[in-house]
Amino acid sequence: MKKILLLAICLLFIAVQDADAAPRKRSRSKARTTRVVRKKRVAAKPKPPTIHENPYLCCEDTCGHVHGIDLSHYQGDVYWETVGQNTKMSYVYLKCTEGGDRIDDRYERNVELAHRHGLKVGSYHFFRPATNLQQQLWNFTRLCRPGEQDLIPMLDVETTGGLSTQAFCDSLHQFLRMLEHTYHQKPLVYTFRNFYNKHLLGKLDDYQLMIAMYTDEEPVLADERDYIIWQYSARGRVSGVSTHVDKSRFMGSHSLHELRFRH
């Protein structure tokens, strides 16, 4: 009798243990089914390089603007036949002179060959504000002959020459008037956006501008005035030129016709 009673107590104890254990097993099973699965992060696609990060990526291949280049002796020997075959390069401004006595030794050859191979040609003078103006005019005009020009002369303005802003502007305006008197038309003025904003705000309203700024976004001048050409790169590549080259394009609805040299 005692054995039967002891066996019954043991069976009852086992049944109670199983009853306590069953809910814990179901709870663990439920926890596994509601676990949050984290999504793997997808890496963002890299942005394509800009024309300033990859000089072989050509702006002229992706837009409808009128494009051109400017060249000097720094580019060395230029294969003008190859440059002329590039139908997306419509014009070239060639360095002619600098200050009162410097001459670009490639200028005359470049003028002849650029014409021969179909580009519209203009010439520019690098302005030295503190140098005798009459000497600079003589230096430029003896080489920049009207009969060889398709585009109006351009004045490259990048330095004050150590003059105050007022003295610099006085010298610049006097030289611009001298060029206008000689060629019977106002020259184009080339300068950098920051230089213009610092020294030339409101001082060149009667002149067409070429503005240089090497960024992906079009430059905006502090006085918000219009300009005709944007030089957007100093590290461009053009077949026929072995070095980097300055590239520019016309803005908006502006066209080459506006810069035509009137003979």
Short mmCIF file of C-alpha atoms in Angstrom, two decimals:
data_model
loop_
_atom_site.label_atom_id
_atom_site.label_comp_id
_atom_site.label_asym_id
_atom_site.label_seq_id
_atom_site.Cartn_x
_atom_site.Cartn_y
_atom_site.Cartn_z
CA MET A 1 0.00 0.00 0.00
CA LYS A 2 2.81 2.38 0.88
CA LYS A 3 4.54 1.58 -2.44
CA ILE A 4 1.37 2.37 -4.39
CA LEU A 5 0.97 5.70 -2.57
CA LEU A 6 4.65 6.68 -3.20
CA LEU A 7 4.28 5.87 -6.93
CA ALA A 8 1.17 8.05 -7.21
CA ILE A 9 2.98 11.01 -5.56
CA CYS A 10 5.90 10.65 -8.03
CA LEU A 11 3.56 10.61 -11.06
CA LEU A 12 1.74 13.71 -9.77
CA PHE A 13 5.08 15.56 -9.31
CA ILE A 14 6.18 14.73 -12.91
CA ALA A 15 2.81 15.94 -14.30
CA VAL A 16 3.17 19.29 -12.48
CA GLN A 17 6.74 19.77 -13.81
CA ASP A 18 5.57 19.15 -17.44
CA ALA A 19 2.74 21.65 -17.04
CA ASP A 20 5.17 24.38 -15.87
CA ALA A 21 7.64 23.65 -18.66
CA ALA A 22 5.12 23.67 -21.60
CA PRO A 23 4.33 27.45 -21.61
CA ARG A 24 8.05 28.33 -21.52
CA LYS A 25 8.66 26.26 -24.68
CA ARG A 26 5.76 28.00 -26.48
CA SER A 27 7.06 31.46 -25.41
CA ARG A 28 10.53 30.78 -26.82
CA SER A 29 9.00 29.53 -30.07
CA LYS A 30 6.83 32.67 -30.36
CA ALA A 31 9.81 34.97 -29.72
CA ARG A 32 11.68 33.44 -32.61
CA THR A 33 8.81 34.01 -35.05
CA THR A 34 8.48 37.75 -34.21
CA ARG A 35 12.19 38.61 -34.51
CA VAL A 36 12.84 41.75 -36.68
CA VAL A 37 15.05 41.11 -39.68
CA ARG A 38 17.36 44.06 -40.41
CA LYS A 39 17.74 45.08 -44.07
CA LYS A 40 21.20 45.35 -45.52
CA ARG A 41 22.31 48.90 -46.37
CA VAL A 42 22.66 49.58 -50.09
CA ALA A 43 25.67 51.75 -50.96
CA ALA A 44 24.81 54.95 -52.84
CA LYS A 45 25.88 55.02 -56.49
CA PRO A 46 28.90 57.30 -57.05
CA LYS A 47 28.19 60.49 -58.99
CA PRO A 48 29.73 60.68 -62.47
CA PRO A 49 32.85 62.88 -62.71
CA THR A 50 32.46 66.50 -63.81
CA ILE A 51 34.47 68.18 -66.57
CA HIS A 52 36.74 69.62 -63.86
CA GLU A 53 37.48 66.18 -62.42
CA ASN A 54 37.92 64.53 -65.81
CA PRO A 55 39.39 66.81 -68.52
CA TYR A 56 38.54 64.22 -71.17
CA LEU A 57 34.81 64.66 -70.44
CA CYS A 58 33.78 67.38 -72.88
CA CYS A 59 31.06 69.91 -72.09
CA GLU A 60 30.52 70.41 -75.82
CA ASP A 61 29.43 66.78 -76.13
CA THR A 62 26.52 67.29 -73.76
CA CYS A 63 25.07 70.72 -74.62
CA GLY A 64 24.12 72.91 -77.57
CA HIS A 65 26.15 76.04 -76.76
CA VAL A 66 28.75 77.58 -79.08
CA HIS A 67 32.18 76.50 -77.82
CA GLY A 68 35.72 77.72 -78.37
CA ILE A 69 39.24 77.87 -76.94
CA ASP A 70 42.03 80.34 -76.33
CA LEU A 71 45.68 79.54 -76.98
CA SER A 72 49.16 80.96 -76.53
CA HIS A 73 52.75 79.75 -76.80
CA TYR A 74 52.15 77.70 -73.64
CA GLN A 75 50.33 75.11 -75.79
CA GLY A 76 53.43 74.58 -77.95
CA ASP A 77 52.95 73.12 -81.42
CA VAL A 78 49.28 72.84 -82.32
CA TYR A 79 48.00 70.49 -85.03
CA TRP A 80 45.53 72.95 -86.51
CA GLU A 81 44.21 70.54 -89.12
CA THR A 82 43.04 68.24 -86.31
CA VAL A 83 41.63 71.15 -84.28
CA GLY A 84 39.77 72.41 -87.35
CA GLN A 85 38.16 69.00 -87.90
CA ASN A 86 36.50 69.31 -84.48
CA THR A 87 33.22 70.87 -85.60
CA LYS A 88 32.26 71.63 -81.98
CA MET A 89 35.08 74.20 -81.62
CA SER A 90 33.80 77.31 -83.42
CA TYR A 91 36.30 80.00 -82.45
CA VAL A 92 39.73 80.65 -80.97
CA TYR A 93 41.18 83.68 -79.19
CA LEU A 94 44.96 83.79 -79.66
CA LYS A 95 47.39 85.57 -77.39
CA CYS A 96 49.13 88.28 -79.35
CA THR A 97 51.03 90.51 -76.92
CA GLU A 98 51.58 91.41 -73.28
CA GLY A 99 52.51 94.76 -71.77
CA GLY A 100 54.72 97.12 -73.74
CA ASP A 101 57.15 94.73 -75.40
CA ARG A 102 56.24 91.06 -75.05
CA ILE A 103 55.12 89.18 -78.15
CA ASP A 104 53.74 85.64 -78.25
CA ASP A 105 56.18 83.91 -80.58
CA ARG A 106 53.51 81.48 -81.86
CA TYR A 107 50.95 84.16 -82.67
CA GLU A 108 51.51 84.77 -86.39
CA ARG A 109 51.75 81.08 -87.21
CA ASN A 110 48.65 80.33 -85.11
CA VAL A 111 46.64 83.07 -86.84
CA GLU A 112 47.51 81.78 -90.30
CA LEU A 113 46.79 78.11 -89.56
CA ALA A 114 43.63 78.71 -87.51
CA HIS A 115 42.18 80.62 -90.47
CA ARG A 116 43.32 77.99 -92.94
CA HIS A 117 41.47 75.29 -91.04
CA GLY A 118 38.18 77.10 -90.62
CA LEU A 119 38.06 78.63 -87.12
CA LYS A 120 36.81 82.12 -86.36
CA VAL A 121 39.83 84.00 -85.00
CA GLY A 122 40.22 86.80 -82.47
CA SER A 123 43.35 88.17 -80.76
CA TYR A 124 44.03 89.33 -77.21
CA HIS A 125 46.46 91.51 -75.32
CA PHE A 126 47.46 90.88 -71.68
CA PHE A 127 47.04 94.25 -69.99
CA ARG A 128 49.69 95.67 -67.63
CA PRO A 129 48.02 98.68 -65.94
CA ALA A 130 51.25 100.28 -64.72
CA THR A 131 53.03 100.02 -68.09
CA ASN A 132 53.03 102.93 -70.55
CA LEU A 133 49.71 102.75 -72.41
CA GLN A 134 50.97 104.15 -75.70
CA GLN A 135 53.73 101.53 -75.74
CA GLN A 136 51.17 98.78 -75.08
CA LEU A 137 48.93 100.03 -77.86
CA TRP A 138 51.81 100.07 -80.34
CA ASN A 139 52.89 96.59 -79.26
CA PHE A 140 49.42 95.13 -79.84
CA THR A 141 48.26 96.98 -82.95
CA ARG A 142 51.39 96.31 -85.02
CA LEU A 143 50.58 92.58 -84.88
CA CYS A 144 46.79 92.47 -84.45
CA ARG A 145 45.95 93.54 -88.01
CA PRO A 146 42.25 94.10 -88.84
CA GLY A 147 42.42 92.08 -92.06
CA GLU A 148 43.29 88.94 -90.05
CA GLN A 149 40.52 89.26 -87.48
CA ASP A 150 37.09 87.60 -87.48
CA LEU A 151 36.30 88.62 -83.89
CA ILE A 152 36.75 91.90 -82.01
CA PRO A 153 40.01 92.29 -80.03
CA MET A 154 39.99 91.09 -76.44
CA LEU A 155 41.76 92.68 -73.46
CA ASP A 156 42.91 90.23 -70.79
CA VAL A 157 42.53 91.97 -67.41
CA GLU A 158 43.84 89.96 -64.43
CA THR A 159 46.04 92.30 -62.36
CA THR A 160 45.99 95.81 -60.91
CA GLY A 161 49.75 96.09 -61.37
CA GLY A 162 50.10 97.26 -57.77
CA LEU A 163 47.88 100.31 -58.41
CA SER A 164 44.96 101.37 -56.25
CA THR A 165 41.57 100.33 -57.61
CA GLN A 166 40.85 103.88 -58.73
CA ALA A 167 44.21 104.32 -60.49
CA PHE A 168 43.88 100.87 -62.06
CA CYS A 169 40.39 101.64 -63.40
CA ASP A 170 41.56 104.99 -64.79
CA SER A 171 44.39 103.25 -66.66
CA LEU A 172 42.07 100.50 -67.91
CA HIS A 173 39.42 102.90 -69.21
CA GLN A 174 41.97 105.01 -70.98
CA PHE A 175 43.44 101.97 -72.73
CA LEU A 176 39.98 100.68 -73.69
CA ARG A 177 39.24 104.04 -75.32
CA MET A 178 42.55 103.86 -77.19
CA LEU A 179 41.68 100.40 -78.53
CA GLU A 180 38.22 101.53 -79.53
CA HIS A 181 39.63 104.54 -81.37
CA THR A 182 42.11 102.31 -83.24
CA TYR A 183 39.73 99.50 -84.23
CA HIS A 184 36.49 101.54 -84.37
CA GLN A 185 34.66 99.12 -82.06
CA LYS A 186 34.65 98.32 -78.38
CA PRO A 187 36.93 95.43 -77.37
CA LEU A 188 35.81 92.39 -75.41
CA VAL A 189 37.07 92.34 -71.80
CA TYR A 190 38.24 89.08 -70.21
CA THR A 191 38.58 88.76 -66.45
CA PHE A 192 37.93 86.42 -63.53
CA ARG A 193 34.70 86.60 -61.56
CA ASN A 194 36.40 87.36 -58.23
CA PHE A 195 38.61 90.04 -59.83
CA TYR A 196 35.57 91.66 -61.40
CA ASN A 197 33.66 91.62 -58.11
CA LYS A 198 36.56 93.20 -56.25
CA HIS A 199 37.70 95.88 -58.71
CA LEU A 200 35.29 96.30 -61.62
CA LEU A 201 31.73 96.37 -60.31
CA GLY A 202 29.75 98.88 -62.34
CA LYS A 203 32.89 99.99 -64.21
CA LEU A 204 32.44 98.08 -67.50
CA ASP A 205 28.76 98.44 -68.29
CA ASP A 206 29.49 99.50 -71.88
CA TYR A 207 31.66 96.47 -72.68
CA GLN A 208 31.00 92.83 -73.46
CA LEU A 209 32.58 90.44 -70.94
CA MET A 210 34.18 87.02 -70.97
CA ILE A 211 34.14 85.73 -67.37
CA ALA A 212 36.45 82.98 -66.17
CA MET A 213 35.48 80.69 -63.30
CA TYR A 214 36.37 77.02 -63.22
CA THR A 215 33.36 75.45 -61.53
CA ASP A 216 30.44 73.29 -62.60
CA GLU A 217 27.91 76.09 -62.04
CA GLU A 218 27.67 79.22 -64.15
CA PRO A 219 29.25 82.24 -62.42
CA VAL A 220 27.02 85.04 -61.14
CA LEU A 221 28.53 88.52 -60.88
CA ALA A 222 27.90 90.55 -57.74
CA ASP A 223 26.01 93.19 -59.74
CA GLU A 224 24.19 90.42 -61.65
CA ARG A 225 25.10 91.93 -65.00
CA ASP A 226 25.05 89.92 -68.19
CA TYR A 227 28.19 88.52 -69.82
CA ILE A 228 28.59 86.97 -73.24
CA ILE A 229 31.12 84.12 -72.73
CA TRP A 230 32.00 81.89 -69.80
CA GLN A 231 35.49 80.35 -69.70
CA TYR A 232 34.62 77.27 -67.69
CA SER A 233 37.85 75.25 -67.72
CA ALA A 234 41.60 75.75 -67.81
CA ARG A 235 42.25 72.01 -68.03
CA GLY A 236 40.26 71.07 -71.11
CA ARG A 237 41.41 68.64 -73.76
CA VAL A 238 41.13 69.09 -77.52
CA SER A 239 42.45 66.73 -80.18
CA GLY A 240 45.40 68.39 -81.85
CA VAL A 241 46.63 70.12 -78.67
CA SER A 242 48.96 68.08 -76.47
CA THR A 243 48.54 70.20 -73.33
CA HIS A 244 45.62 71.45 -71.28
CA VAL A 245 43.68 74.23 -72.97
CA ASP A 246 41.24 76.94 -71.83
CA LYS A 247 37.69 76.21 -72.96
CA SER A 248 34.78 78.62 -73.11
CA ARG A 249 31.20 78.82 -74.36
CA PHE A 250 28.62 81.44 -75.20
CA MET A 251 25.91 82.12 -72.66
CA GLY A 252 22.18 81.81 -73.25
CA SER A 253 21.12 83.19 -76.61
CA HIS A 254 24.39 85.07 -77.23
CA SER A 255 26.17 84.21 -80.49
CA LEU A 256 29.40 84.68 -82.42
CA HIS A 257 27.69 87.31 -84.54
CA GLU A 258 27.78 89.72 -81.58
CA LEU A 259 31.60 89.62 -81.56
CA ARG A 260 32.07 89.92 -85.33
CA PHE A 261 34.90 92.23 -86.31
CA ARG A 262 33.46 95.04 -88.42
CA HIS A 263 35.84 95.74 -91.31
#
